[in-house]
Short mmCIF file of N, CA and C in Angstrom, two decimals:
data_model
loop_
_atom_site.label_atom_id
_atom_site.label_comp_id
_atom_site.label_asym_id
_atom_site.label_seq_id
_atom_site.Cartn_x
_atom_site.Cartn_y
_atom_site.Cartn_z
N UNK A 17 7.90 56.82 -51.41
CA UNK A 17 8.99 56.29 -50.61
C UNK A 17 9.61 57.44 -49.82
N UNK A 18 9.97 57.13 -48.50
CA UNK A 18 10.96 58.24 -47.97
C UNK A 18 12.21 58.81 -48.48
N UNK A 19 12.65 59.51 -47.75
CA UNK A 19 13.85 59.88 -49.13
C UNK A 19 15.05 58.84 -48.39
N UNK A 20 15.98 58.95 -49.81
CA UNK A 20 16.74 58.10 -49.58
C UNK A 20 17.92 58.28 -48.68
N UNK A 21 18.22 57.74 -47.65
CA UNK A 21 19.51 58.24 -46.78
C UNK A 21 20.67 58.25 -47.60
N UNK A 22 21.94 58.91 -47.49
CA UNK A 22 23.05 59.30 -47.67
C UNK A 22 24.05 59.22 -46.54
N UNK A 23 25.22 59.56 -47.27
CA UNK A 23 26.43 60.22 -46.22
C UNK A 23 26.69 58.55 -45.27
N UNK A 24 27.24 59.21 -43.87
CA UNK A 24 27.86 58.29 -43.01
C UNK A 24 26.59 58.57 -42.01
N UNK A 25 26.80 56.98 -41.26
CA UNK A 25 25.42 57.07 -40.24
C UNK A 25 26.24 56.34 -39.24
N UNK A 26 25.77 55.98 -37.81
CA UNK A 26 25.93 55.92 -36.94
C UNK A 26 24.68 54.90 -36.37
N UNK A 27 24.99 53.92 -35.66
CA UNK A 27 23.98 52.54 -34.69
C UNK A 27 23.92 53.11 -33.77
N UNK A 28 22.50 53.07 -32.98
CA UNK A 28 22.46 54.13 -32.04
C UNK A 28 23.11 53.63 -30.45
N UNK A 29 23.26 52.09 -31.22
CA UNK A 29 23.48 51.64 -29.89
C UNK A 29 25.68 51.84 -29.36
N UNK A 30 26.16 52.26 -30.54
CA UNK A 30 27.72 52.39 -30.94
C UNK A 30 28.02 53.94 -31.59
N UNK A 31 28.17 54.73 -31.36
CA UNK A 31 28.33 55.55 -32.16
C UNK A 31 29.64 55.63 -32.45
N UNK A 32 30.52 54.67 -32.39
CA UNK A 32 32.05 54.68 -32.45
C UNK A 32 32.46 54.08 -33.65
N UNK A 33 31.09 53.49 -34.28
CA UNK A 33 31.36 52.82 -35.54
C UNK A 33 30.04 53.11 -36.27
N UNK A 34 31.25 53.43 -37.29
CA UNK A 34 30.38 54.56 -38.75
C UNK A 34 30.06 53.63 -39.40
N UNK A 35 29.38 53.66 -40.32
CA UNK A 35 28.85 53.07 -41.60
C UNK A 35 28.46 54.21 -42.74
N UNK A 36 28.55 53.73 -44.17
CA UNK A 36 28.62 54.78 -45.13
C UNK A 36 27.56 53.63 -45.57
N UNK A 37 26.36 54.78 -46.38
CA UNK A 37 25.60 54.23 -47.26
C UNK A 37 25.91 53.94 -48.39
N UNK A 38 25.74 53.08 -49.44
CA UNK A 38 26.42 52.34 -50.08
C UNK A 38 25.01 52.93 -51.75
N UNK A 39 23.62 52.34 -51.26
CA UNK A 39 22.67 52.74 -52.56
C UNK A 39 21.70 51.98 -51.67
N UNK A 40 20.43 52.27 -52.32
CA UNK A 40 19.18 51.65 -51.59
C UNK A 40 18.76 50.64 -52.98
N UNK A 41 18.67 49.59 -52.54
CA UNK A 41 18.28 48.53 -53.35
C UNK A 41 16.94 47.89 -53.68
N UNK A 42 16.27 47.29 -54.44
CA UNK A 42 15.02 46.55 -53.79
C UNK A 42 14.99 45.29 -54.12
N UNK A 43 14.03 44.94 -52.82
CA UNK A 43 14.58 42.79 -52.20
C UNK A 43 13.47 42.18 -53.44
N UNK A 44 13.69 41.40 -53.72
CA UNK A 44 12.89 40.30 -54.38
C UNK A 44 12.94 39.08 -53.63
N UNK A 45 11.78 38.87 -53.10
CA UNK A 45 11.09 37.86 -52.05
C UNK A 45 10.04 37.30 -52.65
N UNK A 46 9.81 35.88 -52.78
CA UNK A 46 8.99 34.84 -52.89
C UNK A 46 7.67 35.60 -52.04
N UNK A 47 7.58 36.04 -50.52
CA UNK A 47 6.58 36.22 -50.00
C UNK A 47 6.11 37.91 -50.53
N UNK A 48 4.83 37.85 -51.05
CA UNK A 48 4.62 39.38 -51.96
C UNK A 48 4.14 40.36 -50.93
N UNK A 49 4.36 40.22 -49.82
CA UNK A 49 4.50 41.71 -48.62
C UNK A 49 6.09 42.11 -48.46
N UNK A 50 7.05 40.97 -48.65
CA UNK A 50 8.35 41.61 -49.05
C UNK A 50 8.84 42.02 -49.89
N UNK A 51 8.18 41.29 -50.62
CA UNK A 51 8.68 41.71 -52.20
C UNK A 51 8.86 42.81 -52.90
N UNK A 52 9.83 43.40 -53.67
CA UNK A 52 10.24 44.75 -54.15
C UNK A 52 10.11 45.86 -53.04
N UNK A 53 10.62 45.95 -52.12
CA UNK A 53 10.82 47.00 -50.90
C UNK A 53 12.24 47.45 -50.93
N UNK A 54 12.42 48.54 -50.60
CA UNK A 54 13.91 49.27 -50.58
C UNK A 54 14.39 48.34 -49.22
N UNK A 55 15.87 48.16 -49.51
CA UNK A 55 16.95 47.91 -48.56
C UNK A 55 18.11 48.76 -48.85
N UNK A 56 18.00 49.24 -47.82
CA UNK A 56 19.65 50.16 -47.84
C UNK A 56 20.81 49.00 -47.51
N UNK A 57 21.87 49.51 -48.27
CA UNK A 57 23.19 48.72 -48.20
C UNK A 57 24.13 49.48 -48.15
N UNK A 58 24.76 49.12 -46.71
CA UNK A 58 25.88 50.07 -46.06
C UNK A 58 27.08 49.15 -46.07
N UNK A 59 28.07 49.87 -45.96
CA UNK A 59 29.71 49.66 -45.90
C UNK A 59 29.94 50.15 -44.04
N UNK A 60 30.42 49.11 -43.50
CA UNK A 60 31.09 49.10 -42.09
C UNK A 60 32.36 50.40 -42.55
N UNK A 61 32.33 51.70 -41.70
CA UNK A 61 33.95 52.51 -42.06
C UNK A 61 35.13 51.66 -41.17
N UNK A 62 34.70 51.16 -40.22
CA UNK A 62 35.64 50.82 -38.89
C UNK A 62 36.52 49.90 -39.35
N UNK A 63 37.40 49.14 -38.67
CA UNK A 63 38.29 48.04 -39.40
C UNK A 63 37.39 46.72 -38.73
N UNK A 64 36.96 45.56 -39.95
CA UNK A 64 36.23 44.53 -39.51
C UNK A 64 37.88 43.55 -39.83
N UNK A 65 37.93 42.10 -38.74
CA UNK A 65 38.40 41.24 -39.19
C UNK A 65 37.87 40.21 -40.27
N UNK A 66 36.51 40.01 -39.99
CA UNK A 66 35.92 39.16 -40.74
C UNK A 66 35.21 39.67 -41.97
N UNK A 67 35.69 39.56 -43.32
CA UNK A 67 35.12 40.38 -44.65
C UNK A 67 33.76 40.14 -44.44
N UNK A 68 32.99 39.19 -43.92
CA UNK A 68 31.58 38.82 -44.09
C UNK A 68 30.83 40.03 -43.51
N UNK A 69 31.60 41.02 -42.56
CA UNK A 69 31.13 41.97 -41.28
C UNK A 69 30.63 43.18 -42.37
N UNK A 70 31.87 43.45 -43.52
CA UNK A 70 32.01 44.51 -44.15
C UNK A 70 31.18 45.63 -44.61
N UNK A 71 29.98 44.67 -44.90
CA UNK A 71 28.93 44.92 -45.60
C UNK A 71 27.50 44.83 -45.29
N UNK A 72 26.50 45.51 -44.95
CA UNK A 72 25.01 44.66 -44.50
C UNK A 72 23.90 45.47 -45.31
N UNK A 73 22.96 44.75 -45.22
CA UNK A 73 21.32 44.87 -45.72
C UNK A 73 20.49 45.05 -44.63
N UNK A 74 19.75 45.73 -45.00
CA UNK A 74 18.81 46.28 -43.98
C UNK A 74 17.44 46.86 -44.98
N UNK A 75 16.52 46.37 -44.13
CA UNK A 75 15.41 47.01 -44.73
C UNK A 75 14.95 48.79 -44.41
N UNK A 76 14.34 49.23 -45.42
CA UNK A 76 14.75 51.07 -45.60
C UNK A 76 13.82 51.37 -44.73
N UNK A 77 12.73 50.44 -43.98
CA UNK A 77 12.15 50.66 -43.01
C UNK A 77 12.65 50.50 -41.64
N UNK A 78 13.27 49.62 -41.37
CA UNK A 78 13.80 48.79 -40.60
C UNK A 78 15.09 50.39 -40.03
N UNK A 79 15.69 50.22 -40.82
CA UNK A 79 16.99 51.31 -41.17
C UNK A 79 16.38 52.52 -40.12
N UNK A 80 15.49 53.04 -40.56
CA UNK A 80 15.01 54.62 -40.04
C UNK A 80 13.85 54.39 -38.72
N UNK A 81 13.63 53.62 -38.71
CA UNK A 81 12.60 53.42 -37.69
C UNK A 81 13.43 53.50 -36.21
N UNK A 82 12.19 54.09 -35.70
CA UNK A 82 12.73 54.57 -34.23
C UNK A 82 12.79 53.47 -32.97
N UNK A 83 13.45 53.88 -32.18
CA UNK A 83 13.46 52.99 -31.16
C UNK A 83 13.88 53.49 -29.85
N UNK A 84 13.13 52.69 -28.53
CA UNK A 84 12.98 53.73 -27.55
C UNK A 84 14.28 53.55 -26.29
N UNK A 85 14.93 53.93 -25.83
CA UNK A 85 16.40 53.90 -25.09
C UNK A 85 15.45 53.58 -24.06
N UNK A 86 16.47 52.76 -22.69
CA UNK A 86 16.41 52.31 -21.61
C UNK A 86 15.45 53.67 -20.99
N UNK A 87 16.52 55.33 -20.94
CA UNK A 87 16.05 55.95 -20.17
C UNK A 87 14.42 56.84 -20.74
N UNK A 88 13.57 56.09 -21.46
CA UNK A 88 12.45 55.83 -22.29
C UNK A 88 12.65 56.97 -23.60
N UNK A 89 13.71 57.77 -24.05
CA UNK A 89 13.92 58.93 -24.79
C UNK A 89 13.34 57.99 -26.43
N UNK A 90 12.97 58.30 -27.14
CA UNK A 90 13.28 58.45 -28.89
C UNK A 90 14.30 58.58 -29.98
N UNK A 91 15.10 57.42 -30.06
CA UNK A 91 15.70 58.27 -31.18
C UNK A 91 15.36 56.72 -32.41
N UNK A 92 15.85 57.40 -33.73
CA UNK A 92 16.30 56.45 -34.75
C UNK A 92 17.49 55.45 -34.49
N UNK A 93 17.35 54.29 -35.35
CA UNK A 93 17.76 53.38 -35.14
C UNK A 93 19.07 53.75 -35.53
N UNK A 94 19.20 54.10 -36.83
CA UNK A 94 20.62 55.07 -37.45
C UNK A 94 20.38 56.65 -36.98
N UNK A 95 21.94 56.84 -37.04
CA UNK A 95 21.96 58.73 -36.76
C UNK A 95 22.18 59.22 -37.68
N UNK A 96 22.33 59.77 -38.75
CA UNK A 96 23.40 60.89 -39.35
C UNK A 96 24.25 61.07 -38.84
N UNK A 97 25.44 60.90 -39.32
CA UNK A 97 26.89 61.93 -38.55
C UNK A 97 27.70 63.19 -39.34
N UNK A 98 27.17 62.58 -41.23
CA UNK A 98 28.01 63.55 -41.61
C UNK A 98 27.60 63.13 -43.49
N UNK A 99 27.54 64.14 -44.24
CA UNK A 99 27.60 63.76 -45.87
C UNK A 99 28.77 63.02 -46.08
#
């Protein structure tokens, strides 16, 4: 497995709103290509109105995988900002 992210991260598409990693979990899915795979589970830092916002799942692939900006550059989907 990759290693596990930490600290506060950053959406590449917002960097104005943090998220703190919370623990990396693994999914139990009926379909057995999902099944037992890490999901990271982050905490929103920003102020959400809606508690449902607070919290999300993401797959630990999904999470780190790259993606390519308009002006065609590379980056990750999350940033690092800070331990």
């Amino acid at each position: 497995m990759k290693n596990i992210p930490t600290g506060v991260w950053v959406h590449y598409k917002d960097h104005n709103r943090e998220y703190r990693i919370v623990c990396v979990a693994t999914s139990q899915y009926k379909q057995a290509e999902l099944d037992h795979q890490p999901i990271v589970i982050y905490e929103a830092l920003y102020e959400v109105t809606d508690t449902t916002h607070k919290f999300w799942a993401r797959p630990l692939a999904d999470f780190l995988e790259y993606c390519i900006l308009p002006n065609g550059e590379t980056t990750t989907r999350f940033i690092k900002v800070r331990e």
